[in-house]
Amino acid sequence: MSRKKPWGGRFRAETDPEVVRFSASVHFDRALARHDIRGSIAHARMLARAGLLSEEEVSALVRGLEELGRELEAGTLPLDPELEDIHMNLEARLRERVGPVAGRLHTGRSRNDQVATDLLLYLRDACLAARRGIQVLRGVLLERAGEHVETILPGYTHLQRAQPVRLAHHWLAYVAMFGRDASRFRDLGARLREECPLGSGALAGSTLPLDRHRTARDLGFQRPSRNSMDAVASRDLALEFLASCAICLAQLSRLAEELVLWSSAEFGFVELADAYATGSSLMPQKKNPDVPELVRGKSGRAVGNLVALLTVVKGLPLTYNRDLQEDKEPVFDSAGTLRDSLSVTAGALATLRLRPERMRAAAEDPMLLATDLAEVLVREGVPFREAHQAVGRVVAHCLEKSADLRSLTREELRRFHPSFPAPAGELLDLERSIESRALPGGPARARVEESLAAFREELEREEESLAAEEGGGVGGTEA
Ligand code: ARG
């Protein structure tokens, strides 16, 4: 009924019931309720300071809003889809609790600046949760890496065995990758504290003497937004969040893909714990890697969510258009998908059974040392291209004769190039090969130990900054 709607005044007929259903968003934007209440409390207090509400009015409103917060916590807050969205539901409930004074709360405010503010507060929490999830996963990866400095396996390019590395080195690659994800969410977290949309009204601010600096400060922003049209029309920070989620999930998906591959009989490098695997309803012998498969599969949603909102935004004239209501489900879905995927991946890795002997056996493939042999020639003064050709011919010879690269005598080697200084057996050794890759960032033991220490320190710093921000309450930085 249009009577029920705050905007019903200029309407004569009721909204078509199908339109009511079509445009309702409260079944998902209820996720903004906490942030909406917080924003309303800040707005009401500011109205009183500005002389637009009396002391009794503001205390009634704040008390009522706090009661709504308790109802929300208790799960007893009634939500009515006929009231469209969470903003109108909360206002209607407030009226039930405190009476007509509720009608003063929306003074100098539009749902446009209200929802833009709510979303930024929500995104702050979501960034913090993402950083926490990443921190837990990096902690597990780091711990497992520390246990496997001595575990050697092939590193791959093109999924072909390339050169031997330490398992610690392989996992520290992910620690580095997820570290950049965390820093993306940290950077975004700072941007989410810059400009407060509240006070931008529908698009052109207000004639009322609102104190925008006060609400901005109260809600943990640096300043009010500098342009009221930008403030209600823009969703780039939501896009940035979706992009950061998509990137992080794409990286999680690569790790998941490796868990799937490595747990196959063909690799046999790892076995998922029973708690992180599933069986087949038909084949009794199966143990399936559904958990990493779902992480890999769900990463597609994050990509889709980013593309969905980019598509919504790209054709919109300034300022607010109702299309923007479509920003929320992608954001909520990506936040939830990322949270769950980080958490199950951390669990799967923490409980993963490793088969170092299978990794080692694969790394014993002597062909992994072919590059080392070429570099022996380079050290003898041979140009690298010439050395590469010569060793290529040595490799072809070994493949043809099914010979072990390491078994070639000096004389045999010299048939391919006169500069080989010793028999292959003396030149090639798995451990020595890894140890001689001692450049910064390389797989040699000392370098890996250094990175372990550096990453541990980085995680400690992130832990301190996370703990401080998590103490900050809803949306951080409680005034
Ligand atoms: N539910 C709406 C949204 O999420 C709130 C803003 C509504 N504004 C409007 N002018 N209809 O975008």
PDB file of C-alpha atoms in Angstrom, residues 141-239:
ATOM      1  CA  LEU A 141      51.131 -22.153   4.971  1.00  0.00           C
ATOM      2  CA  LEU A 142      54.072 -20.674   6.841  1.00  0.00           C
ATOM      3  CA  GLU A 143      53.962 -23.319   9.515  1.00  0.00           C
ATOM      4  CA  ARG A 144      53.811 -26.159   7.023  1.00  0.00           C
ATOM      5  CA  ALA A 145      56.559 -24.542   4.962  1.00  0.00           C
ATOM      6  CA  GLY A 146      58.719 -24.445   8.093  1.00  0.00           C
ATOM      7  CA  GLU A 147      58.261 -28.214   8.508  1.00  0.00           C
ATOM      8  CA  HIS A 148      59.314 -28.913   4.924  1.00  0.00           C
ATOM      9  CA  VAL A 149      62.525 -27.078   4.238  1.00  0.00           C
ATOM     10  CA  GLU A 150      64.180 -30.465   3.607  1.00  0.00           C
ATOM     11  CA  THR A 151      61.383 -31.848   1.437  1.00  0.00           C
ATOM     12  CA  ILE A 152      62.389 -31.669  -2.198  1.00  0.00           C
ATOM     13  CA  LEU A 153      60.038 -31.869  -5.149  1.00  0.00           C
ATOM     14  CA  PRO A 154      60.082 -30.809  -8.782  1.00  0.00           C
ATOM     15  CA  GLY A 155      59.090 -27.254  -9.534  1.00  0.00           C
ATOM     16  CA  TYR A 156      56.997 -27.106 -12.693  1.00  0.00           C
ATOM     17  CA  THR A 157      56.515 -24.881 -15.679  1.00  0.00           C
ATOM     18  CA  HIS A 158      53.824 -25.831 -18.190  1.00  0.00           C
ATOM     19  CA  LEU A 159      53.073 -28.581 -15.655  1.00  0.00           C
ATOM     20  CA  GLN A 160      56.271 -30.258 -16.897  1.00  0.00           C
ATOM     21  CA  ARG A 161      59.020 -31.029 -14.385  1.00  0.00           C
ATOM     22  CA  ALA A 162      61.428 -28.108 -14.555  1.00  0.00           C
ATOM     23  CA  GLN A 163      63.909 -27.731 -11.692  1.00  0.00           C
ATOM     24  CA  PRO A 164      64.044 -29.095  -8.152  1.00  0.00           C
ATOM     25  CA  VAL A 165      62.851 -26.897  -5.281  1.00  0.00           C
ATOM     26  CA  ARG A 166      62.074 -27.224  -1.601  1.00  0.00           C
ATOM     27  CA  LEU A 167      58.418 -27.708  -0.654  1.00  0.00           C
ATOM     28  CA  ALA A 168      58.896 -24.787   1.739  1.00  0.00           C
ATOM     29  CA  HIS A 169      59.836 -22.629  -1.243  1.00  0.00           C
ATOM     30  CA  HIS A 170      56.739 -23.705  -3.143  1.00  0.00           C
ATOM     31  CA  TRP A 171      54.430 -22.850  -0.256  1.00  0.00           C
ATOM     32  CA  LEU A 172      56.162 -19.589   0.499  1.00  0.00           C
ATOM     33  CA  ALA A 173      55.207 -18.538  -3.021  1.00  0.00           C
ATOM     34  CA  TYR A 174      51.583 -18.622  -1.842  1.00  0.00           C
ATOM     35  CA  VAL A 175      52.480 -16.826   1.376  1.00  0.00           C
ATOM     36  CA  ALA A 176      53.849 -14.028  -0.815  1.00  0.00           C
ATOM     37  CA  MET A 177      50.835 -14.044  -3.140  1.00  0.00           C
ATOM     38  CA  PHE A 178      48.280 -13.918  -0.333  1.00  0.00           C
ATOM     39  CA  GLY A 179      50.352 -11.210   1.338  1.00  0.00           C
ATOM     40  CA  ARG A 180      49.617  -8.939  -1.602  1.00  0.00           C
ATOM     41  CA  ASP A 181      45.925  -9.810  -1.309  1.00  0.00           C
ATOM     42  CA  ALA A 182      46.009  -8.771   2.333  1.00  0.00           C
ATOM     43  CA  SER A 183      47.682  -5.507   1.427  1.00  0.00           C
ATOM     44  CA  ARG A 184      45.040  -4.835  -1.221  1.00  0.00           C
ATOM     45  CA  PHE A 185      42.339  -5.152   1.442  1.00  0.00           C
ATOM     46  CA  ARG A 186      44.402  -2.993   3.804  1.00  0.00           C
ATOM     47  CA  ASP A 187      44.786  -0.232   1.208  1.00  0.00           C
ATOM     48  CA  LEU A 188      41.089  -0.371   0.440  1.00  0.00           C
ATOM     49  CA  GLY A 189      40.331  -0.238   4.171  1.00  0.00           C
ATOM     50  CA  ALA A 190      42.136   3.113   4.312  1.00  0.00           C
ATOM     51  CA  ARG A 191      40.212   4.448   1.319  1.00  0.00           C
ATOM     52  CA  LEU A 192      36.963   3.349   2.982  1.00  0.00           C
ATOM     53  CA  ARG A 193      37.787   5.794   5.792  1.00  0.00           C
ATOM     54  CA  GLU A 194      38.423   8.829   3.654  1.00  0.00           C
ATOM     55  CA  GLU A 195      35.105  10.385   2.686  1.00  0.00           C
ATOM     56  CA  CYS A 196      31.730  10.159   4.385  1.00  0.00           C
ATOM     57  CA  PRO A 197      28.733  10.349   2.003  1.00  0.00           C
ATOM     58  CA  LEU A 198      26.261  11.262   4.763  1.00  0.00           C
ATOM     59  CA  GLY A 199      24.905  14.766   4.263  1.00  0.00           C
ATOM     60  CA  SER A 200      24.984  14.476   0.472  1.00  0.00           C
ATOM     61  CA  GLY A 201      21.213  14.004   0.521  1.00  0.00           C
ATOM     62  CA  ALA A 202      19.611  12.632  -2.618  1.00  0.00           C
ATOM     63  CA  LEU A 203      22.346  14.206  -4.752  1.00  0.00           C
ATOM     64  CA  ALA A 204      22.657  17.907  -3.877  1.00  0.00           C
ATOM     65  CA  GLY A 205      23.074  18.061  -0.119  1.00  0.00           C
ATOM     66  CA  SER A 206      20.554  19.916   2.026  1.00  0.00           C
ATOM     67  CA  THR A 207      19.320  23.395   2.861  1.00  0.00           C
ATOM     68  CA  LEU A 208      19.477  22.454   6.546  1.00  0.00           C
ATOM     69  CA  PRO A 209      22.490  23.350   8.685  1.00  0.00           C
ATOM     70  CA  LEU A 210      23.853  19.802   8.956  1.00  0.00           C
ATOM     71  CA  ASP A 211      27.291  19.326  10.496  1.00  0.00           C
ATOM     72  CA  ARG A 212      28.833  16.943   8.016  1.00  0.00           C
ATOM     73  CA  HIS A 213      32.219  17.042   9.730  1.00  0.00           C
ATOM     74  CA  ARG A 214      30.651  15.741  12.886  1.00  0.00           C
ATOM     75  CA  THR A 215      28.951  12.694  11.333  1.00  0.00           C
ATOM     76  CA  ALA A 216      32.075  11.981   9.308  1.00  0.00           C
ATOM     77  CA  ARG A 217      34.186  11.987  12.462  1.00  0.00           C
ATOM     78  CA  ASP A 218      31.644   9.959  14.417  1.00  0.00           C
ATOM     79  CA  LEU A 219      31.664   7.244  11.779  1.00  0.00           C
ATOM     80  CA  GLY A 220      35.440   7.100  11.555  1.00  0.00           C
ATOM     81  CA  PHE A 221      35.897   9.004   8.303  1.00  0.00           C
ATOM     82  CA  GLN A 222      38.564  11.632   7.677  1.00  0.00           C
ATOM     83  CA  ARG A 223      36.190  14.163   6.163  1.00  0.00           C
ATOM     84  CA  PRO A 224      32.797  14.605   4.496  1.00  0.00           C
ATOM     85  CA  SER A 225      32.774  13.750   0.808  1.00  0.00           C
ATOM     86  CA  ARG A 226      33.877  16.656  -1.351  1.00  0.00           C
ATOM     87  CA  ASN A 227      31.161  16.177  -3.938  1.00  0.00           C
ATOM     88  CA  SER A 228      27.596  15.230  -3.096  1.00  0.00           C
ATOM     89  CA  MET A 229      26.915  13.822  -6.567  1.00  0.00           C
ATOM     90  CA  ASP A 230      29.980  11.581  -6.492  1.00  0.00           C
ATOM     91  CA  ALA A 231      29.047  10.440  -2.991  1.00  0.00           C
ATOM     92  CA  VAL A 232      25.641   9.024  -3.950  1.00  0.00           C
ATOM     93  CA  ALA A 233      26.491   7.824  -7.477  1.00  0.00           C
ATOM     94  CA  SER A 234      29.827   6.055  -7.050  1.00  0.00           C
ATOM     95  CA  ARG A 235      30.432   2.407  -6.371  1.00  0.00           C
ATOM     96  CA  ASP A 236      34.114   2.176  -7.263  1.00  0.00           C
ATOM     97  CA  LEU A 237      35.083   1.170  -3.735  1.00  0.00           C
ATOM     98  CA  ALA A 238      32.636  -1.741  -3.942  1.00  0.00           C
ATOM     99  CA  LEU A 239      34.191  -2.633  -7.295  1.00  0.00           C
TER     100      LEU A 239
END
